[in-house]
């Protein structure tokens, strides 16, 4: 039998020992585990960004993967620790909206503010309440190491979810900005700025006109590029997750344009 896969997504960074300690807690429970780092550079306390990145990454992993996702500004408070099962994977982490895009993927209807939302068909969740599957000493500030990591390792080793906690029927859901289309003009926004400074929008390729004019800030881009064309100072391109991105080849669009998350992007037929 193949070793279980446990994938990690956090805002811990790599300067401190936090990521190493989290992995050590997994391996203490099950040393026969394949651990994969998705990213540890979610913007600090950036639950929205963490939900976006987790939603993008999850489908790249094999069915049955267990994800530990920790972007947890409310650690030590009354926020609930969760195990969530979807038809393809399991997710362990805080109940603060971090699982929005894996529990409700691709939906256009949703709340305007964070809400406690009923789980859709095929998804189940448990509040982690059984300390027998935690580390012996639990720090109020490091549930990633002391609760989520050992729980994920036990679950990946075959411990039933019902043994780890109590069923819940609703978890926190974040609003997910959606583009609008009116009179042939699509209006969306930048939802993420990646490591390269590319402006990732929420406008899917499926609603882009064949010939497009893209406006962001005071900039106007004629047409879509097929690649990061170094001969153009600014390009609009369909990124790897099939949404529109704005890029400065060889540099940072965010810095060049002085914009970031939330800025409006308009796309009109050429």
Tab-separated table of C-alpha atoms in Angstrom:
chain	number	residue	atom	x	y	z
A	1	UNK	CA	0.000	0.000	0.000
A	2	UNK	CA	1.292	3.460	-0.901
A	3	UNK	CA	2.235	5.767	1.948
A	4	UNK	CA	-0.497	8.289	2.787
A	5	UNK	CA	-0.010	11.762	1.339
A	6	UNK	CA	-0.295	14.722	3.701
A	7	UNK	CA	-0.094	18.165	2.058
A	8	UNK	CA	0.669	21.332	4.000
A	9	UNK	CA	-0.476	24.916	3.441
A	10	UNK	CA	0.312	27.579	6.049
A	11	UNK	CA	1.281	31.191	6.627
A	12	UNK	CA	4.214	30.118	8.840
A	13	UNK	CA	7.015	31.148	6.473
A	14	UNK	CA	10.339	29.292	6.471
A	15	UNK	CA	12.501	31.421	8.756
A	16	UNK	CA	11.232	29.938	12.027
A	17	UNK	CA	10.939	26.308	13.135
A	18	UNK	CA	7.143	26.113	12.862
A	19	UNK	CA	6.967	24.141	9.612
A	20	UNK	CA	9.588	21.676	10.807
A	21	UNK	CA	7.766	21.164	14.096
A	22	UNK	CA	4.476	20.566	12.275
A	23	UNK	CA	6.140	17.914	10.116
A	24	UNK	CA	7.759	16.368	13.182
A	25	UNK	CA	4.346	16.040	14.823
A	26	UNK	CA	3.028	14.213	11.734
A	27	UNK	CA	6.001	11.857	11.606
A	28	UNK	CA	5.803	11.116	15.327
A	29	UNK	CA	2.382	9.568	14.705
A	30	UNK	CA	3.164	7.977	11.329
A	31	UNK	CA	6.722	7.972	10.008
A	32	UNK	CA	5.558	6.223	6.813
A	33	UNK	CA	4.004	9.366	5.377
A	34	UNK	CA	4.677	11.356	2.237
A	35	UNK	CA	4.608	15.031	3.224
A	36	UNK	CA	4.234	17.639	0.474
A	37	UNK	CA	4.593	21.389	0.974
A	38	UNK	CA	2.030	23.363	-1.023
A	39	UNK	CA	3.157	26.706	0.360
A	40	UNK	CA	4.110	28.284	3.673
A	41	UNK	CA	3.985	31.812	2.303
A	42	UNK	CA	0.296	32.582	2.504
A	43	UNK	CA	0.206	36.258	3.543
A	44	UNK	CA	0.222	36.349	7.364
A	45	UNK	CA	-3.327	35.902	8.725
A	46	UNK	CA	-4.564	35.980	5.112
A	47	UNK	CA	-7.469	33.564	5.377
A	48	UNK	CA	-8.961	34.728	2.055
A	49	UNK	CA	-5.652	34.185	0.265
A	50	UNK	CA	-5.191	30.810	1.952
A	51	UNK	CA	-8.647	29.699	0.824
A	52	UNK	CA	-7.851	30.815	-2.731
A	53	UNK	CA	-4.517	28.951	-2.840
A	54	UNK	CA	-5.942	25.810	-1.259
A	55	UNK	CA	-8.765	25.786	-3.775
A	56	UNK	CA	-6.293	26.105	-6.646
A	57	UNK	CA	-3.918	23.420	-5.390
A	58	UNK	CA	-6.213	20.685	-4.105
A	59	UNK	CA	-7.139	19.155	-7.459
A	60	UNK	CA	-3.473	18.619	-8.338
A	61	UNK	CA	-3.199	15.952	-5.621
A	62	UNK	CA	-4.257	12.311	-5.739
A	63	UNK	CA	-7.601	11.258	-4.365
A	64	UNK	CA	-7.366	10.492	-0.656
A	65	UNK	CA	-4.810	13.187	0.153
A	66	UNK	CA	-5.083	14.679	3.639
A	67	UNK	CA	-4.498	18.443	3.716
A	68	UNK	CA	-3.342	20.324	6.785
A	69	UNK	CA	-4.238	23.975	6.202
A	70	UNK	CA	-3.293	26.461	8.896
A	71	UNK	CA	-3.963	30.169	8.492
A	72	UNK	CA	-5.322	30.754	11.928
A	73	UNK	CA	-5.466	34.276	13.381
A	74	UNK	CA	-8.044	33.018	15.906
A	75	UNK	CA	-5.862	30.224	17.316
A	76	UNK	CA	-6.598	29.645	21.000
A	77	UNK	CA	-10.038	31.286	20.785
A	78	UNK	CA	-13.466	29.685	20.517
A	79	UNK	CA	-13.061	29.016	16.774
A	80	UNK	CA	-13.520	25.316	16.070
A	81	UNK	CA	-10.808	22.887	14.942
A	82	UNK	CA	-12.174	20.831	12.051
A	83	UNK	CA	-11.769	17.736	9.928
A	84	UNK	CA	-13.660	18.092	6.639
A	85	UNK	CA	-14.211	15.243	4.171
A	86	UNK	CA	-15.043	15.925	0.531
A	87	UNK	CA	-15.517	13.235	-2.127
A	88	UNK	CA	-11.806	13.472	-3.076
A	89	UNK	CA	-9.861	14.482	0.015
A	90	UNK	CA	-9.816	15.427	3.680
A	91	UNK	CA	-8.896	18.784	5.204
A	92	UNK	CA	-7.772	19.539	8.747
A	93	UNK	CA	-7.546	23.061	10.119
A	94	UNK	CA	-9.463	25.956	11.690
A	95	UNK	CA	-13.100	26.732	11.032
A	96	UNK	CA	-12.624	30.293	9.791
A	97	UNK	CA	-13.544	30.059	6.096
A	98	UNK	CA	-10.243	28.549	4.997
A	99	UNK	CA	-12.065	25.584	3.404
A	100	UNK	CA	-14.549	27.705	1.432
A	101	UNK	CA	-13.204	26.976	-2.049
A	102	UNK	CA	-12.751	23.218	-1.544
A	103	UNK	CA	-16.181	22.733	0.027
A	104	UNK	CA	-18.015	25.007	-2.441
A	105	UNK	CA	-15.854	24.853	-5.595
A	106	UNK	CA	-16.850	26.776	-8.677
A	107	UNK	CA	-20.114	28.125	-7.290
A	108	UNK	CA	-21.298	31.599	-8.204
A	109	UNK	CA	-23.963	31.959	-5.532
A	110	UNK	CA	-22.734	32.766	-2.068
A	111	UNK	CA	-22.837	35.144	0.857
A	112	UNK	CA	-21.798	38.790	0.788
A	113	UNK	CA	-20.208	38.395	4.235
A	114	UNK	CA	-18.795	35.369	6.123
A	115	UNK	CA	-21.608	33.063	7.254
A	116	UNK	CA	-22.024	29.745	9.012
A	117	UNK	CA	-23.255	27.726	6.022
A	118	UNK	CA	-24.794	24.278	5.754
A	119	UNK	CA	-22.536	21.707	4.123
A	120	UNK	CA	-23.385	20.700	0.550
A	121	UNK	CA	-24.224	17.084	-0.373
A	122	UNK	CA	-21.230	14.759	-0.249
A	123	UNK	CA	-19.301	16.823	2.307
A	124	UNK	CA	-19.042	15.941	5.998
A	125	UNK	CA	-17.280	17.693	8.872
A	126	UNK	CA	-16.284	16.979	12.443
A	127	UNK	CA	-15.267	19.306	15.257
A	128	UNK	CA	-12.070	17.884	16.749
A	129	UNK	CA	-12.925	17.129	20.369
A	130	UNK	CA	-10.956	13.986	21.270
A	131	UNK	CA	-7.644	14.987	22.919
A	132	UNK	CA	-6.465	11.360	22.822
A	133	UNK	CA	-5.354	12.112	19.246
A	134	UNK	CA	-3.591	15.392	20.038
A	135	UNK	CA	-0.138	15.994	21.416
A	136	UNK	CA	0.021	15.581	25.179
A	137	UNK	CA	0.690	19.280	25.737
A	138	UNK	CA	-1.362	21.676	23.595
A	139	UNK	CA	-0.137	25.241	23.230
A	140	UNK	CA	-2.811	27.917	22.880
A	141	UNK	CA	-0.787	29.454	20.040
A	142	UNK	CA	0.259	26.408	17.981
A	143	UNK	CA	-2.681	24.163	17.172
A	144	UNK	CA	-1.026	23.374	13.836
A	145	UNK	CA	1.610	21.294	15.602
A	146	UNK	CA	-0.369	20.150	18.640
A	147	UNK	CA	-3.841	19.390	17.213
A	148	UNK	CA	-4.042	19.510	13.419
A	149	UNK	CA	-0.825	17.628	12.588
A	150	UNK	CA	-1.372	14.623	14.881
A	151	UNK	CA	-5.065	14.422	13.986
A	152	UNK	CA	-4.245	14.422	10.264
A	153	UNK	CA	-1.591	11.741	10.782
A	154	UNK	CA	-3.971	9.522	12.777
A	155	UNK	CA	-6.703	10.000	10.178
A	156	UNK	CA	-4.292	9.172	7.341
A	157	UNK	CA	-3.336	6.032	9.280
A	158	UNK	CA	-6.934	4.828	9.293
A	159	UNK	CA	-8.510	6.300	12.430
A	160	UNK	CA	-12.176	6.990	11.708
A	161	UNK	CA	-13.294	10.594	11.591
A	162	UNK	CA	-16.051	9.894	14.108
A	163	UNK	CA	-13.413	8.835	16.623
A	164	UNK	CA	-11.625	12.163	16.286
A	165	UNK	CA	-14.569	14.433	16.955
A	166	UNK	CA	-18.255	15.277	16.734
A	167	UNK	CA	-20.239	15.783	13.510
A	168	UNK	CA	-21.209	19.311	12.542
A	169	UNK	CA	-23.614	20.294	9.791
A	170	UNK	CA	-22.330	23.781	9.013
A	171	UNK	CA	-18.951	25.524	8.772
A	172	UNK	CA	-17.842	29.084	8.066
A	173	UNK	CA	-17.993	30.179	4.442
A	174	UNK	CA	-16.290	33.274	3.037
A	175	UNK	CA	-17.663	35.461	0.257
A	176	UNK	CA	-16.016	34.716	-3.096
A	177	UNK	CA	-15.991	37.717	-5.449
A	178	UNK	CA	-17.623	36.943	-8.792
A	179	UNK	CA	-17.242	38.800	-12.098
A	180	UNK	CA	-20.215	40.417	-13.751
A	181	UNK	CA	-21.094	40.784	-17.440
A	182	UNK	CA	-23.188	43.602	-18.827
A	183	UNK	CA	-23.584	44.806	-22.408
A	184	UNK	CA	-20.622	42.671	-23.463
A	185	UNK	CA	-18.292	44.127	-20.816
A	186	UNK	CA	-16.942	41.810	-18.107
A	187	UNK	CA	-15.986	43.394	-14.797
A	188	UNK	CA	-13.961	41.498	-12.238
A	189	UNK	CA	-11.178	42.141	-9.765
A	190	UNK	CA	-7.707	41.095	-8.734
A	191	UNK	CA	-8.079	38.348	-6.127
A	192	UNK	CA	-4.418	37.448	-5.638
A	193	UNK	CA	-0.922	38.741	-6.357
A	194	UNK	CA	1.508	35.889	-6.946
A	195	UNK	CA	5.242	35.603	-6.206
A	196	UNK	CA	6.095	37.219	-9.542
A	197	UNK	CA	3.819	40.184	-8.990
A	198	UNK	CA	1.279	38.918	-11.520
A	199	UNK	CA	-2.257	40.168	-10.897
A	200	UNK	CA	-4.545	37.128	-10.783
A	201	UNK	CA	-8.197	37.968	-11.440
A	202	UNK	CA	-11.475	36.175	-10.886
A	203	UNK	CA	-12.404	36.390	-14.579
A	204	UNK	CA	-12.525	32.884	-16.103
A	205	UNK	CA	-11.459	32.187	-19.650
A	206	UNK	CA	-14.975	30.924	-20.404
A	207	UNK	CA	-16.417	34.451	-20.375
A	208	UNK	CA	-13.542	36.280	-22.076
A	209	UNK	CA	-14.295	37.680	-25.549
A	210	UNK	CA	-12.175	36.235	-28.352
A	211	UNK	CA	-10.653	39.638	-29.037
A	212	UNK	CA	-10.386	41.628	-25.848
A	213	UNK	CA	-9.349	44.986	-24.486
A	214	UNK	CA	-8.335	44.772	-20.833
A	215	UNK	CA	-8.341	47.772	-18.512
A	216	UNK	CA	-6.725	47.792	-15.060
A	217	UNK	CA	-6.084	50.997	-13.190
A	218	UNK	CA	-5.204	53.565	-15.845
A	219	UNK	CA	-3.674	50.953	-18.149
A	220	UNK	CA	-5.266	49.561	-21.303
A	221	UNK	CA	-4.051	46.294	-22.847
A	222	UNK	CA	-4.983	45.425	-26.411
A	223	UNK	CA	-5.573	41.704	-26.901
A	224	UNK	CA	-4.599	38.586	-24.973
A	225	UNK	CA	-1.078	37.164	-25.133
A	226	UNK	CA	-0.355	33.454	-25.466
A	227	UNK	CA	2.800	33.726	-23.351
A	228	UNK	CA	4.781	36.229	-21.286
A	229	UNK	CA	5.823	38.224	-24.338
A	230	UNK	CA	9.019	40.109	-23.455
A	231	UNK	CA	8.419	42.519	-26.336
A	232	UNK	CA	5.344	43.918	-24.604
A	233	UNK	CA	5.581	46.073	-21.450
A	234	UNK	CA	2.295	44.731	-20.080
A	235	UNK	CA	0.360	41.616	-21.031
A	236	UNK	CA	-3.024	40.087	-20.347
A	237	UNK	CA	-2.812	36.308	-20.328
A	238	UNK	CA	-4.869	33.280	-19.296
A	239	UNK	CA	-3.024	31.756	-16.348
A	240	UNK	CA	-2.567	28.161	-15.276
A	241	UNK	CA	-5.905	28.075	-13.430
A	242	UNK	CA	-7.808	29.370	-16.467
A	243	UNK	CA	-8.409	32.897	-15.247
A	244	UNK	CA	-7.227	36.229	-16.625
A	245	UNK	CA	-3.915	37.548	-15.295
A	246	UNK	CA	-2.069	40.821	-15.821
A	247	UNK	CA	1.727	40.588	-15.990
A	248	UNK	CA	4.830	42.640	-16.700
A	249	UNK	CA	7.236	40.207	-18.419
A	250	UNK	CA	10.408	39.951	-16.361
A	251	UNK	CA	9.076	42.180	-13.607
A	252	UNK	CA	6.132	42.785	-11.234
A	253	UNK	CA	2.814	44.096	-12.500
A	254	UNK	CA	1.743	44.877	-8.935
A	255	UNK	CA	4.747	47.146	-8.434
A	256	UNK	CA	4.671	48.668	-11.921
A	257	UNK	CA	0.990	49.564	-11.696
A	258	UNK	CA	0.880	50.231	-7.967
A	259	UNK	CA	-2.199	48.035	-7.492
A	260	UNK	CA	-3.104	44.845	-5.649
A	261	UNK	CA	-5.998	42.738	-4.409
A	262	UNK	CA	-9.425	44.251	-4.959
A	263	UNK	CA	-8.575	46.507	-7.881
A	264	UNK	CA	-11.176	46.421	-10.637
A	265	UNK	CA	-10.413	44.850	-14.030
A	266	UNK	CA	-12.641	45.446	-17.078
A	267	UNK	CA	-12.643	43.388	-20.255
A	268	UNK	CA	-14.476	44.567	-23.365
A	269	UNK	CA	-14.609	43.220	-26.913
A	270	UNK	CA	-11.966	44.779	-29.149
